[in-house]
mmCIF file with all atom_site columns, C-alpha atoms in Angstrom:
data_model
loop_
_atom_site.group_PDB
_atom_site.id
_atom_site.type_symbol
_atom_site.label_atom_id
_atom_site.label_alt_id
_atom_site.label_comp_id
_atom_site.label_asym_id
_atom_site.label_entity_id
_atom_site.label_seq_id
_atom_site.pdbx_PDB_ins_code
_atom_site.Cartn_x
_atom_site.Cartn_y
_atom_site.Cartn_z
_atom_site.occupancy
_atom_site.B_iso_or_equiv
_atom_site.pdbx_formal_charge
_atom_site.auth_seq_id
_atom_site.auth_comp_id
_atom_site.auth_asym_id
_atom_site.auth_atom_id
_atom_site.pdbx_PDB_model_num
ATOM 1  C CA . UNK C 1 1  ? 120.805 92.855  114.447 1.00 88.00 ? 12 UNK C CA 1
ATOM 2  C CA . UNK C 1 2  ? 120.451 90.252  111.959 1.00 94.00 ? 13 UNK C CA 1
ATOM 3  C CA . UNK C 1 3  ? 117.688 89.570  109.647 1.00 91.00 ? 14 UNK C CA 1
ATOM 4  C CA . UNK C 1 4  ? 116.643 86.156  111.125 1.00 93.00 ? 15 UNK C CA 1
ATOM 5  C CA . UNK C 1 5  ? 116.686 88.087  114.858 1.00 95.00 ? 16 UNK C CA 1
ATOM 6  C CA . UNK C 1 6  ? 114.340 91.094  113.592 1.00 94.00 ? 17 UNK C CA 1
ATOM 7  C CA . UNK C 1 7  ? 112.042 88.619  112.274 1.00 92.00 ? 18 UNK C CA 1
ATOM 8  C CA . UNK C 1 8  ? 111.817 86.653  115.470 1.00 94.00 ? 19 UNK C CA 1
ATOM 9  C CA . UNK C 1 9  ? 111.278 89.432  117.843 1.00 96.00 ? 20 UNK C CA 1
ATOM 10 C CA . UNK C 1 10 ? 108.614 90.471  115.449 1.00 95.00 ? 21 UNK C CA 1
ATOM 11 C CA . UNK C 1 11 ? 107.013 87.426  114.938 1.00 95.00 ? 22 UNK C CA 1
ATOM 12 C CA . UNK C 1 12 ? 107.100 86.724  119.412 1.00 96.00 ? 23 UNK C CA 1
ATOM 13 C CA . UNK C 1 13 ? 104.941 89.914  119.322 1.00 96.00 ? 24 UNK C CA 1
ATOM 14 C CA . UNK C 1 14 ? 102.728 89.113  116.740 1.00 96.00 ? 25 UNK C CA 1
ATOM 15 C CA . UNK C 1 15 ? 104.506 91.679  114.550 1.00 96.00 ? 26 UNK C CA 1
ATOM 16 C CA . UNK C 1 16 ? 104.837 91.445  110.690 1.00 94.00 ? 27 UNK C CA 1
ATOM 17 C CA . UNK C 1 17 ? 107.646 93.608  108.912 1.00 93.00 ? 28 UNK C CA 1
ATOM 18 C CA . UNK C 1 18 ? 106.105 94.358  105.862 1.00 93.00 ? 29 UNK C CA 1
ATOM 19 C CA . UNK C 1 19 ? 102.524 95.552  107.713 1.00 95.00 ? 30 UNK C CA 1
ATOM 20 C CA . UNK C 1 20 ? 105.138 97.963  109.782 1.00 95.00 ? 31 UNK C CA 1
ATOM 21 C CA . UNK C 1 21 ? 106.259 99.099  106.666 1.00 95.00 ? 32 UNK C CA 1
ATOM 22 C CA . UNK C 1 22 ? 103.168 100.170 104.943 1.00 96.00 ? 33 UNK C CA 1
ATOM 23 C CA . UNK C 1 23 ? 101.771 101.106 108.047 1.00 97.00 ? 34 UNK C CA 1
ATOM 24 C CA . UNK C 1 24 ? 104.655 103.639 107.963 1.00 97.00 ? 35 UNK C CA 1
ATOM 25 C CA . UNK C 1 25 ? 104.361 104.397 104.549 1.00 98.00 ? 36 UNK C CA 1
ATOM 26 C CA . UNK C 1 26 ? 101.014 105.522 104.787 1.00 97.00 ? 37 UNK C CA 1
ATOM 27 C CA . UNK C 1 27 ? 101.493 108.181 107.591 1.00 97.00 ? 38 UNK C CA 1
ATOM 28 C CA . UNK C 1 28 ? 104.274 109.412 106.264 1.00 98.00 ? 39 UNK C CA 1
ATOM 29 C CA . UNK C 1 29 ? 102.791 109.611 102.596 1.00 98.00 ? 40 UNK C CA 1
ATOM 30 C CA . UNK C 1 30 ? 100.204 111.920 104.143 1.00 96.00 ? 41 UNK C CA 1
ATOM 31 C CA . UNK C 1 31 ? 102.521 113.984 106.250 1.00 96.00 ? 42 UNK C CA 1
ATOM 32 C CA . UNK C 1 32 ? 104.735 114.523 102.774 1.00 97.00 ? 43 UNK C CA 1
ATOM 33 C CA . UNK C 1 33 ? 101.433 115.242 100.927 1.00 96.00 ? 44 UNK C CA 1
ATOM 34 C CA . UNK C 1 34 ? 100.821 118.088 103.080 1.00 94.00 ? 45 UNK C CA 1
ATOM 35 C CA . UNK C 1 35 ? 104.159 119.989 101.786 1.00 94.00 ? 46 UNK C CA 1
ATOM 36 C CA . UNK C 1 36 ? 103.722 121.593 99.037  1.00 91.00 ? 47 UNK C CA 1
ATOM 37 C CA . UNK C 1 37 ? 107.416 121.636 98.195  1.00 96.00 ? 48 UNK C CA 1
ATOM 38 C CA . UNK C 1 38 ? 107.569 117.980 97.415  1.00 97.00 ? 49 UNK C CA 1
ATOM 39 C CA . UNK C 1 39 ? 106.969 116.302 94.067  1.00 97.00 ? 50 UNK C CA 1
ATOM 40 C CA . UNK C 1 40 ? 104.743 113.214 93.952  1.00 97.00 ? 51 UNK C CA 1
ATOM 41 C CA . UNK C 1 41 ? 108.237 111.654 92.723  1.00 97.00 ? 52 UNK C CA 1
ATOM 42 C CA . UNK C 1 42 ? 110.129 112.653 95.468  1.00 97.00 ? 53 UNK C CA 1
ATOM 43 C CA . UNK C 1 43 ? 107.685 111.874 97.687  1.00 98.00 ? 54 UNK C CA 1
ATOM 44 C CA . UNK C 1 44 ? 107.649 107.834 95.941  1.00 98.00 ? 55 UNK C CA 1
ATOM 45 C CA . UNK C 1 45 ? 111.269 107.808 96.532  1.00 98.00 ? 56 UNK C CA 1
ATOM 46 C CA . UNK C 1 46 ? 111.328 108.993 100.150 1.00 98.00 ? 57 UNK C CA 1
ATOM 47 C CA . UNK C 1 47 ? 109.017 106.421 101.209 1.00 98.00 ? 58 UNK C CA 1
ATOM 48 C CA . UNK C 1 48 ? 111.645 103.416 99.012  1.00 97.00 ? 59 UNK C CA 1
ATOM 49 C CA . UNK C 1 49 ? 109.587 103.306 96.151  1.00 97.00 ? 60 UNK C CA 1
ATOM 50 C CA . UNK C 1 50 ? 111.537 103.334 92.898  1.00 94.00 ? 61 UNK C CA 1
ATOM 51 C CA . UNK C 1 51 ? 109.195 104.768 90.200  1.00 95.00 ? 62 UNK C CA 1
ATOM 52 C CA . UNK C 1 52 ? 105.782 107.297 91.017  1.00 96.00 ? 63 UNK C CA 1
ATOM 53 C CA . UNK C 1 53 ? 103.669 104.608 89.649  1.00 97.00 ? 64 UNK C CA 1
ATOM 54 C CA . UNK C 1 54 ? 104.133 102.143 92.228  1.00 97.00 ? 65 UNK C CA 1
ATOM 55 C CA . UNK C 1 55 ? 104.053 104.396 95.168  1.00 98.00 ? 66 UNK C CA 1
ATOM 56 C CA . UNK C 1 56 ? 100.661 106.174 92.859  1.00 97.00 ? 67 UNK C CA 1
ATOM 57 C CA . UNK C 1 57 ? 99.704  102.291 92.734  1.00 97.00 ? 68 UNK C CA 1
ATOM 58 C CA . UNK C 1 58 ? 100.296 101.424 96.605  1.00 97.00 ? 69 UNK C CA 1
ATOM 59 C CA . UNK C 1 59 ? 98.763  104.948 98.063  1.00 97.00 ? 70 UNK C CA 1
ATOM 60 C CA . UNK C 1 60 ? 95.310  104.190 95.640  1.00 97.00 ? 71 UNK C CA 1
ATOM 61 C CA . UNK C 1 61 ? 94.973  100.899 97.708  1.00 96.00 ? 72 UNK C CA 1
ATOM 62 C CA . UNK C 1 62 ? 95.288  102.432 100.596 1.00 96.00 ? 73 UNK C CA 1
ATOM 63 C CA . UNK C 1 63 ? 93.032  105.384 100.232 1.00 95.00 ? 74 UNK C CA 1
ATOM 64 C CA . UNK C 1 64 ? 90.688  104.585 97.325  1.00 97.00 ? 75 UNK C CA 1
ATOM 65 C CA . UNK C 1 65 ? 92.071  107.777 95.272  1.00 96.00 ? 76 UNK C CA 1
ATOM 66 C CA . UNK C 1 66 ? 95.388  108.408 93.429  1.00 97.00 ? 77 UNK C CA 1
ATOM 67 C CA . UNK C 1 67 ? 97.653  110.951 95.810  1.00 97.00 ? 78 UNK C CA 1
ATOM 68 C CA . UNK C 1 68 ? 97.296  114.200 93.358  1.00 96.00 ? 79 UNK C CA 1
ATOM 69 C CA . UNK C 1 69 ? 93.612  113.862 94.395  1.00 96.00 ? 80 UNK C CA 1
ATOM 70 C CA . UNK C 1 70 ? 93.881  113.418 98.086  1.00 95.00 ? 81 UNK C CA 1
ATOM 71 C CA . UNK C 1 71 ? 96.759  116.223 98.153  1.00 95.00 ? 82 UNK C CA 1
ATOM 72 C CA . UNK C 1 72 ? 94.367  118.943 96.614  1.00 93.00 ? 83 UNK C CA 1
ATOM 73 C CA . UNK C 1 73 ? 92.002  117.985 99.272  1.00 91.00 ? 84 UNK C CA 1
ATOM 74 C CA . UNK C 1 74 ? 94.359  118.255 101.890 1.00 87.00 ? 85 UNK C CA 1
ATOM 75 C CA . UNK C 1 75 ? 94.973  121.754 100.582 1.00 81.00 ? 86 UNK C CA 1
ATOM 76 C CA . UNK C 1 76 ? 91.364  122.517 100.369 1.00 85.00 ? 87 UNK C CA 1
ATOM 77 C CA . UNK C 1 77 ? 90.916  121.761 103.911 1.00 84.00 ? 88 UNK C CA 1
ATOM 78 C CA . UNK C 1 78 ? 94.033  123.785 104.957 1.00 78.00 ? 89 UNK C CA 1
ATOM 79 C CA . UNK C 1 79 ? 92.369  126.830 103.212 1.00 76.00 ? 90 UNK C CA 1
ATOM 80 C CA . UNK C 1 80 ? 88.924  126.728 104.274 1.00 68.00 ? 91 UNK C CA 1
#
């Protein structure tokens, strides 16, 4: 599938790439957030992000709080 034919089918359901992306991005930032086992860096390259800071950058726009933060209140939760 070419470039120019993704972007069509996209576009002839009202579809924009990059909103698929980060709409991606974000659930799986959250599902990744939840294990413990993963880094905040490897977690900013599993989602394509080269460096922590953008991905620390991105997920602060998204949720209004860098992801350290909103990971120790995942935890919380999980606890109590």
């Amino acid at each position: 599938l070419s470039t120019r034919t993704l972007q069509r089918r996209l576009q002839e359901r009202g579809l924009v790439f990059q909103d698929i992306l980060e709409h991606t991005r974000r659930e799986l930032a959250i599902r990744y957030l939840e294990d413990k086992s993963l880094s905040l860096t490897d977690i900013a390259l599993l989602l394509g992000y080269s460096e922590q800071s953008a991905f620390n950058r991105a997920f602060k726009r998204w949720y209004n709080q860098p992801p350290k933060a909103y990971r120790k209140l995942l935890l919380l939760k999980k606890k109590g």
